[in-house]
Amino acid sequence: MERRMFARAAAAVLAAGIAGGAAAQEVTLRLVSAFAENGIYVQRLLPWVQKVNAEGKGVLQINFIGGPRAIPTFEVGNAVKTGVVDMALSTGAFYTNVMPEADFLKLTQVTVAEQRRNGAFAAINQVWNDKGNMQYLARMVENQPFHIYVNKPVSKPDLTGLKIRITPVYRDFFQALNANVITTAPGEVYTALERGVVDGYGWPIGGIFDLNWQEKTKYRVDPGFYDAEVSLVMNLPAYRKLTPAQRDFLQKHLLALEAENTFWTKYAADEAARQEKAGIQAIRFDAASSKAFVDQAYAVAWASAEKQSPEVAKRFRPLFAPK
Ligand code: 173
């Protein structure tokens, strides 16, 4: 090629590159939720999305597609992994079909801020990148322990003879307590209770009113155990395609979202009071049994984690341990 022609061709390629770059300055990310749209998690996420969109003109926009009607709860993880959607609000228990490690995040006993400081967040991302083709973006729920809710009284930490709705969060622990377990998405809990298919269910301290489960709930077993993990995850190639400006913008807003997690402590107390008002009775054990109950919950879950993914469980455990 003659020198001048080459220069012209190079200029054309460069111009196209700049034009392409300019067009790529605003990206729109498709977001779905594995949790119901009218539930507390999505209700807290939507104002954040609005803020991102208001401040992200020309940089980054988020298009909220919807909840489990758009993509069924247990399929959301694969949708993120394969890039069917760019981003999702979910919990690890809903995508153990992508990697068993997803469910380990319920075992964190330090704040997400601390997880970012102590290397837990980076360690999580290494696994999420390698095994899930995902970027773990932000945890938007903290300080929401799980509980057992039942319609038959229990007097000790023993679920013998009871059919309990679960997700992977509760499976090993409730089985260790002799329950018969049935896995369902949150969207099927009400009907399962109504039809007597289950005698109870696992759920965090907050949110049972969102799907009217209080109508079908008599007791809550205390204390709670683990910490509900609800997070934003993103398809890894989509994340890597972001320009530095887009990534910085997103990161700033993800940290702002996490900074609002102080909300959950008061919400837990408010929801417990609301349950009491609705006639849901707390079943409490003595101090020694309560401690044994919580200790057993963690022991059973870590034993299961170490069996499912020994190397990752070993890496996570010291990083998730209380300070
Ligand atoms: O559906 C569930 O009970 C569950 O696994 C979960 C996890 C995090 C928050 C709320 C529910």
mmCIF file with all atom_site columns, N, CA and C in Angstrom, residues 95-134:
data_model
loop_
_atom_site.group_PDB
_atom_site.id
_atom_site.type_symbol
_atom_site.label_atom_id
_atom_site.label_alt_id
_atom_site.label_comp_id
_atom_site.label_asym_id
_atom_site.label_entity_id
_atom_site.label_seq_id
_atom_site.pdbx_PDB_ins_code
_atom_site.Cartn_x
_atom_site.Cartn_y
_atom_site.Cartn_z
_atom_site.occupancy
_atom_site.B_iso_or_equiv
_atom_site.pdbx_formal_charge
_atom_site.auth_seq_id
_atom_site.auth_comp_id
_atom_site.auth_asym_id
_atom_site.auth_atom_id
_atom_site.pdbx_PDB_model_num
ATOM 1   N N  . TYR A 1 95  ? -29.189 -19.235 42.910 1.00 0.00 ? 95  TYR A N  1
ATOM 2   C CA . TYR A 1 95  ? -28.362 -19.674 41.768 1.00 0.00 ? 95  TYR A CA 1
ATOM 3   C C  . TYR A 1 95  ? -27.270 -20.674 42.142 1.00 0.00 ? 95  TYR A C  1
ATOM 4   N N  . THR A 1 96  ? -27.625 -21.592 43.044 1.00 0.00 ? 96  THR A N  1
ATOM 5   C CA . THR A 1 96  ? -26.707 -22.714 43.319 1.00 0.00 ? 96  THR A CA 1
ATOM 6   C C  . THR A 1 96  ? -26.609 -23.629 42.100 1.00 0.00 ? 96  THR A C  1
ATOM 7   N N  . ASN A 1 97  ? -27.557 -23.493 41.146 1.00 0.00 ? 97  ASN A N  1
ATOM 8   C CA . ASN A 1 97  ? -27.434 -24.237 39.882 1.00 0.00 ? 97  ASN A CA 1
ATOM 9   C C  . ASN A 1 97  ? -26.307 -23.688 39.012 1.00 0.00 ? 97  ASN A C  1
ATOM 10  N N  . VAL A 1 98  ? -25.827 -22.503 39.314 1.00 0.00 ? 98  VAL A N  1
ATOM 11  C CA . VAL A 1 98  ? -24.646 -21.960 38.626 1.00 0.00 ? 98  VAL A CA 1
ATOM 12  C C  . VAL A 1 98  ? -23.369 -22.413 39.341 1.00 0.00 ? 98  VAL A C  1
ATOM 13  N N  . MET A 1 99  ? -23.390 -22.302 40.668 1.00 0.00 ? 99  MET A N  1
ATOM 14  C CA . MET A 1 99  ? -22.229 -22.730 41.490 1.00 0.00 ? 99  MET A CA 1
ATOM 15  C C  . MET A 1 99  ? -22.710 -22.881 42.934 1.00 0.00 ? 99  MET A C  1
ATOM 16  N N  . PRO A 1 100 ? -22.304 -23.961 43.597 1.00 0.00 ? 100 PRO A N  1
ATOM 17  C CA . PRO A 1 100 ? -22.761 -24.180 44.973 1.00 0.00 ? 100 PRO A CA 1
ATOM 18  C C  . PRO A 1 100 ? -22.304 -23.070 45.921 1.00 0.00 ? 100 PRO A C  1
ATOM 19  N N  . GLU A 1 101 ? -21.170 -22.448 45.590 1.00 0.00 ? 101 GLU A N  1
ATOM 20  C CA . GLU A 1 101 ? -20.601 -21.404 46.448 1.00 0.00 ? 101 GLU A CA 1
ATOM 21  C C  . GLU A 1 101 ? -21.533 -20.209 46.610 1.00 0.00 ? 101 GLU A C  1
ATOM 22  N N  . ALA A 1 102 ? -22.474 -20.036 45.672 1.00 0.00 ? 102 ALA A N  1
ATOM 23  C CA . ALA A 1 102 ? -23.380 -18.879 45.730 1.00 0.00 ? 102 ALA A CA 1
ATOM 24  C C  . ALA A 1 102 ? -24.064 -18.790 47.091 1.00 0.00 ? 102 ALA A C  1
ATOM 25  N N  . ASP A 1 103 ? -24.430 -19.939 47.625 1.00 0.00 ? 103 ASP A N  1
ATOM 26  C CA . ASP A 1 103 ? -25.179 -19.960 48.883 1.00 0.00 ? 103 ASP A CA 1
ATOM 27  C C  . ASP A 1 103 ? -24.302 -19.708 50.121 1.00 0.00 ? 103 ASP A C  1
ATOM 28  N N  . PHE A 1 104 ? -22.981 -19.673 49.935 1.00 0.00 ? 104 PHE A N  1
ATOM 29  C CA . PHE A 1 104 ? -22.097 -19.486 51.097 1.00 0.00 ? 104 PHE A CA 1
ATOM 30  C C  . PHE A 1 104 ? -22.195 -18.068 51.672 1.00 0.00 ? 104 PHE A C  1
ATOM 31  N N  . LEU A 1 105 ? -22.701 -17.124 50.877 1.00 0.00 ? 105 LEU A N  1
ATOM 32  C CA . LEU A 1 105 ? -22.689 -15.711 51.309 1.00 0.00 ? 105 LEU A CA 1
ATOM 33  C C  . LEU A 1 105 ? -23.608 -15.438 52.501 1.00 0.00 ? 105 LEU A C  1
ATOM 34  N N  . LYS A 1 106 ? -24.545 -16.367 52.778 1.00 0.00 ? 106 LYS A N  1
ATOM 35  C CA . LYS A 1 106 ? -25.394 -16.225 53.975 1.00 0.00 ? 106 LYS A CA 1
ATOM 36  C C  . LYS A 1 106 ? -24.566 -16.355 55.251 1.00 0.00 ? 106 LYS A C  1
ATOM 37  N N  . LEU A 1 107 ? -23.321 -16.842 55.116 1.00 0.00 ? 107 LEU A N  1
ATOM 38  C CA . LEU A 1 107 ? -22.497 -17.147 56.296 1.00 0.00 ? 107 LEU A CA 1
ATOM 39  C C  . LEU A 1 107 ? -21.573 -16.006 56.707 1.00 0.00 ? 107 LEU A C  1
ATOM 40  N N  . THR A 1 108 ? -21.656 -14.869 56.020 1.00 0.00 ? 108 THR A N  1
ATOM 41  C CA . THR A 1 108 ? -20.819 -13.727 56.412 1.00 0.00 ? 108 THR A CA 1
ATOM 42  C C  . THR A 1 108 ? -21.282 -13.193 57.772 1.00 0.00 ? 108 THR A C  1
ATOM 43  N N  . GLN A 1 109 ? -20.318 -12.962 58.646 1.00 0.00 ? 109 GLN A N  1
ATOM 44  C CA . GLN A 1 109 ? -20.625 -12.385 59.968 1.00 0.00 ? 109 GLN A CA 1
ATOM 45  C C  . GLN A 1 109 ? -19.918 -11.049 60.165 1.00 0.00 ? 109 GLN A C  1
ATOM 46  N N  . VAL A 1 110 ? -19.517 -10.450 59.056 1.00 0.00 ? 110 VAL A N  1
ATOM 47  C CA . VAL A 1 110 ? -18.996 -9.071  59.081 1.00 0.00 ? 110 VAL A CA 1
ATOM 48  C C  . VAL A 1 110 ? -19.748 -8.262  58.029 1.00 0.00 ? 110 VAL A C  1
ATOM 49  N N  . THR A 1 111 ? -19.792 -6.962  58.218 1.00 0.00 ? 111 THR A N  1
ATOM 50  C CA . THR A 1 111 ? -20.526 -6.077  57.298 1.00 0.00 ? 111 THR A CA 1
ATOM 51  C C  . THR A 1 111 ? -19.907 -6.137  55.893 1.00 0.00 ? 111 THR A C  1
ATOM 52  N N  . VAL A 1 112 ? -20.668 -5.724  54.921 1.00 0.00 ? 112 VAL A N  1
ATOM 53  C CA . VAL A 1 112 ? -20.125 -5.711  53.562 1.00 0.00 ? 112 VAL A CA 1
ATOM 54  C C  . VAL A 1 112 ? -18.991 -4.686  53.456 1.00 0.00 ? 112 VAL A C  1
ATOM 55  N N  . ALA A 1 113 ? -19.083 -3.612  54.232 1.00 0.00 ? 113 ALA A N  1
ATOM 56  C CA . ALA A 1 113 ? -17.984 -2.629  54.254 1.00 0.00 ? 113 ALA A CA 1
ATOM 57  C C  . ALA A 1 113 ? -16.694 -3.317  54.706 1.00 0.00 ? 113 ALA A C  1
ATOM 58  N N  . GLU A 1 114 ? -16.815 -4.140  55.749 1.00 0.00 ? 114 GLU A N  1
ATOM 59  C CA . GLU A 1 114 ? -15.660 -4.875  56.240 1.00 0.00 ? 114 GLU A CA 1
ATOM 60  C C  . GLU A 1 114 ? -15.201 -5.927  55.211 1.00 0.00 ? 114 GLU A C  1
ATOM 61  N N  . GLN A 1 115 ? -16.159 -6.538  54.526 1.00 0.00 ? 115 GLN A N  1
ATOM 62  C CA . GLN A 1 115 ? -15.800 -7.509  53.484 1.00 0.00 ? 115 GLN A CA 1
ATOM 63  C C  . GLN A 1 115 ? -14.960 -6.850  52.388 1.00 0.00 ? 115 GLN A C  1
ATOM 64  N N  . ARG A 1 116 ? -15.268 -5.585  52.099 1.00 0.00 ? 116 ARG A N  1
ATOM 65  C CA . ARG A 1 116 ? -14.469 -4.873  51.097 1.00 0.00 ? 116 ARG A CA 1
ATOM 66  C C  . ARG A 1 116 ? -13.073 -4.576  51.634 1.00 0.00 ? 116 ARG A C  1
ATOM 67  N N  . ARG A 1 117 ? -12.988 -4.313  52.943 1.00 0.00 ? 117 ARG A N  1
ATOM 68  C CA . ARG A 1 117 ? -11.676 -4.008  53.548 1.00 0.00 ? 117 ARG A CA 1
ATOM 69  C C  . ARG A 1 117 ? -10.801 -5.245  53.706 1.00 0.00 ? 117 ARG A C  1
ATOM 70  N N  . ASN A 1 118 ? -11.409 -6.361  54.158 1.00 0.00 ? 118 ASN A N  1
ATOM 71  C CA . ASN A 1 118 ? -10.579 -7.506  54.573 1.00 0.00 ? 118 ASN A CA 1
ATOM 72  C C  . ASN A 1 118 ? -10.283 -8.495  53.449 1.00 0.00 ? 118 ASN A C  1
ATOM 73  N N  . GLY A 1 119 ? -10.734 -8.204  52.240 1.00 0.00 ? 119 GLY A N  1
ATOM 74  C CA . GLY A 1 119 ? -10.424 -9.095  51.121 1.00 0.00 ? 119 GLY A CA 1
ATOM 75  C C  . GLY A 1 119 ? -11.506 -10.114 50.817 1.00 0.00 ? 119 GLY A C  1
ATOM 76  N N  . ALA A 1 120 ? -12.551 -10.175 51.640 1.00 0.00 ? 120 ALA A N  1
ATOM 77  C CA . ALA A 1 120 ? -13.640 -11.130 51.375 1.00 0.00 ? 120 ALA A CA 1
ATOM 78  C C  . ALA A 1 120 ? -14.317 -10.809 50.040 1.00 0.00 ? 120 ALA A C  1
ATOM 79  N N  . PHE A 1 121 ? -14.553 -9.530  49.819 1.00 0.00 ? 121 PHE A N  1
ATOM 80  C CA . PHE A 1 121 ? -15.258 -9.107  48.609 1.00 0.00 ? 121 PHE A CA 1
ATOM 81  C C  . PHE A 1 121 ? -14.461 -9.501  47.352 1.00 0.00 ? 121 PHE A C  1
ATOM 82  N N  . ALA A 1 122 ? -13.155 -9.309  47.420 1.00 0.00 ? 122 ALA A N  1
ATOM 83  C CA . ALA A 1 122 ? -12.294 -9.695  46.294 1.00 0.00 ? 122 ALA A CA 1
ATOM 84  C C  . ALA A 1 122 ? -12.275 -11.212 46.112 1.00 0.00 ? 122 ALA A C  1
ATOM 85  N N  . ALA A 1 123 ? -12.253 -11.936 47.245 1.00 0.00 ? 123 ALA A N  1
ATOM 86  C CA . ALA A 1 123 ? -12.239 -13.402 47.178 1.00 0.00 ? 123 ALA A CA 1
ATOM 87  C C  . ALA A 1 123 ? -13.551 -13.916 46.580 1.00 0.00 ? 123 ALA A C  1
ATOM 88  N N  . ILE A 1 124 ? -14.655 -13.281 46.961 1.00 0.00 ? 124 ILE A N  1
ATOM 89  C CA . ILE A 1 124 ? -15.963 -13.639 46.390 1.00 0.00 ? 124 ILE A CA 1
ATOM 90  C C  . ILE A 1 124 ? -15.909 -13.408 44.880 1.00 0.00 ? 124 ILE A C  1
ATOM 91  N N  . ASN A 1 125 ? -15.380 -12.250 44.485 1.00 0.00 ? 125 ASN A N  1
ATOM 92  C CA . ASN A 1 125 ? -15.365 -11.931 43.057 1.00 0.00 ? 125 ASN A CA 1
ATOM 93  C C  . ASN A 1 125 ? -14.501 -12.866 42.230 1.00 0.00 ? 125 ASN A C  1
ATOM 94  N N  . GLN A 1 126 ? -13.445 -13.361 42.831 1.00 0.00 ? 126 GLN A N  1
ATOM 95  C CA . GLN A 1 126 ? -12.606 -14.307 42.099 1.00 0.00 ? 126 GLN A CA 1
ATOM 96  C C  . GLN A 1 126 ? -13.426 -15.552 41.740 1.00 0.00 ? 126 GLN A C  1
ATOM 97  N N  . VAL A 1 127 ? -14.198 -16.043 42.708 1.00 0.00 ? 127 VAL A N  1
ATOM 98  C CA . VAL A 1 127 ? -15.029 -17.233 42.472 1.00 0.00 ? 127 VAL A CA 1
ATOM 99  C C  . VAL A 1 127 ? -16.180 -16.894 41.517 1.00 0.00 ? 127 VAL A C  1
ATOM 100 N N  . TRP A 1 128 ? -16.814 -15.743 41.750 1.00 0.00 ? 128 TRP A N  1
ATOM 101 C CA . TRP A 1 128 ? -17.958 -15.351 40.892 1.00 0.00 ? 128 TRP A CA 1
ATOM 102 C C  . TRP A 1 128 ? -17.498 -15.172 39.439 1.00 0.00 ? 128 TRP A C  1
ATOM 103 N N  . ASN A 1 129 ? -16.308 -14.591 39.254 1.00 0.00 ? 129 ASN A N  1
ATOM 104 C CA . ASN A 1 129 ? -15.756 -14.423 37.900 1.00 0.00 ? 129 ASN A CA 1
ATOM 105 C C  . ASN A 1 129 ? -15.482 -15.782 37.269 1.00 0.00 ? 129 ASN A C  1
ATOM 106 N N  . ASP A 1 130 ? -14.747 -16.629 38.002 1.00 0.00 ? 130 ASP A N  1
ATOM 107 C CA . ASP A 1 130 ? -14.249 -17.886 37.425 1.00 0.00 ? 130 ASP A CA 1
ATOM 108 C C  . ASP A 1 130 ? -15.356 -18.907 37.214 1.00 0.00 ? 130 ASP A C  1
ATOM 109 N N  . LYS A 1 131 ? -16.242 -19.032 38.196 1.00 0.00 ? 131 LYS A N  1
ATOM 110 C CA . LYS A 1 131 ? -17.235 -20.112 38.117 1.00 0.00 ? 131 LYS A CA 1
ATOM 111 C C  . LYS A 1 131 ? -18.596 -19.650 37.625 1.00 0.00 ? 131 LYS A C  1
ATOM 112 N N  . GLY A 1 132 ? -18.885 -18.362 37.810 1.00 0.00 ? 132 GLY A N  1
ATOM 113 C CA . GLY A 1 132 ? -20.221 -17.871 37.474 1.00 0.00 ? 132 GLY A CA 1
ATOM 114 C C  . GLY A 1 132 ? -20.270 -16.939 36.280 1.00 0.00 ? 132 GLY A C  1
ATOM 115 N N  . ASN A 1 133 ? -19.079 -16.604 35.740 1.00 0.00 ? 133 ASN A N  1
ATOM 116 C CA . ASN A 1 133 ? -19.024 -15.612 34.658 1.00 0.00 ? 133 ASN A CA 1
ATOM 117 C C  . ASN A 1 133 ? -19.762 -14.329 35.064 1.00 0.00 ? 133 ASN A C  1
ATOM 118 N N  . MET A 1 134 ? -19.628 -13.997 36.357 1.00 0.00 ? 134 MET A N  1
ATOM 119 C CA . MET A 1 134 ? -20.349 -12.857 36.930 1.00 0.00 ? 134 MET A CA 1
ATOM 120 C C  . MET A 1 134 ? -19.412 -11.945 37.701 1.00 0.00 ? 134 MET A C  1
#
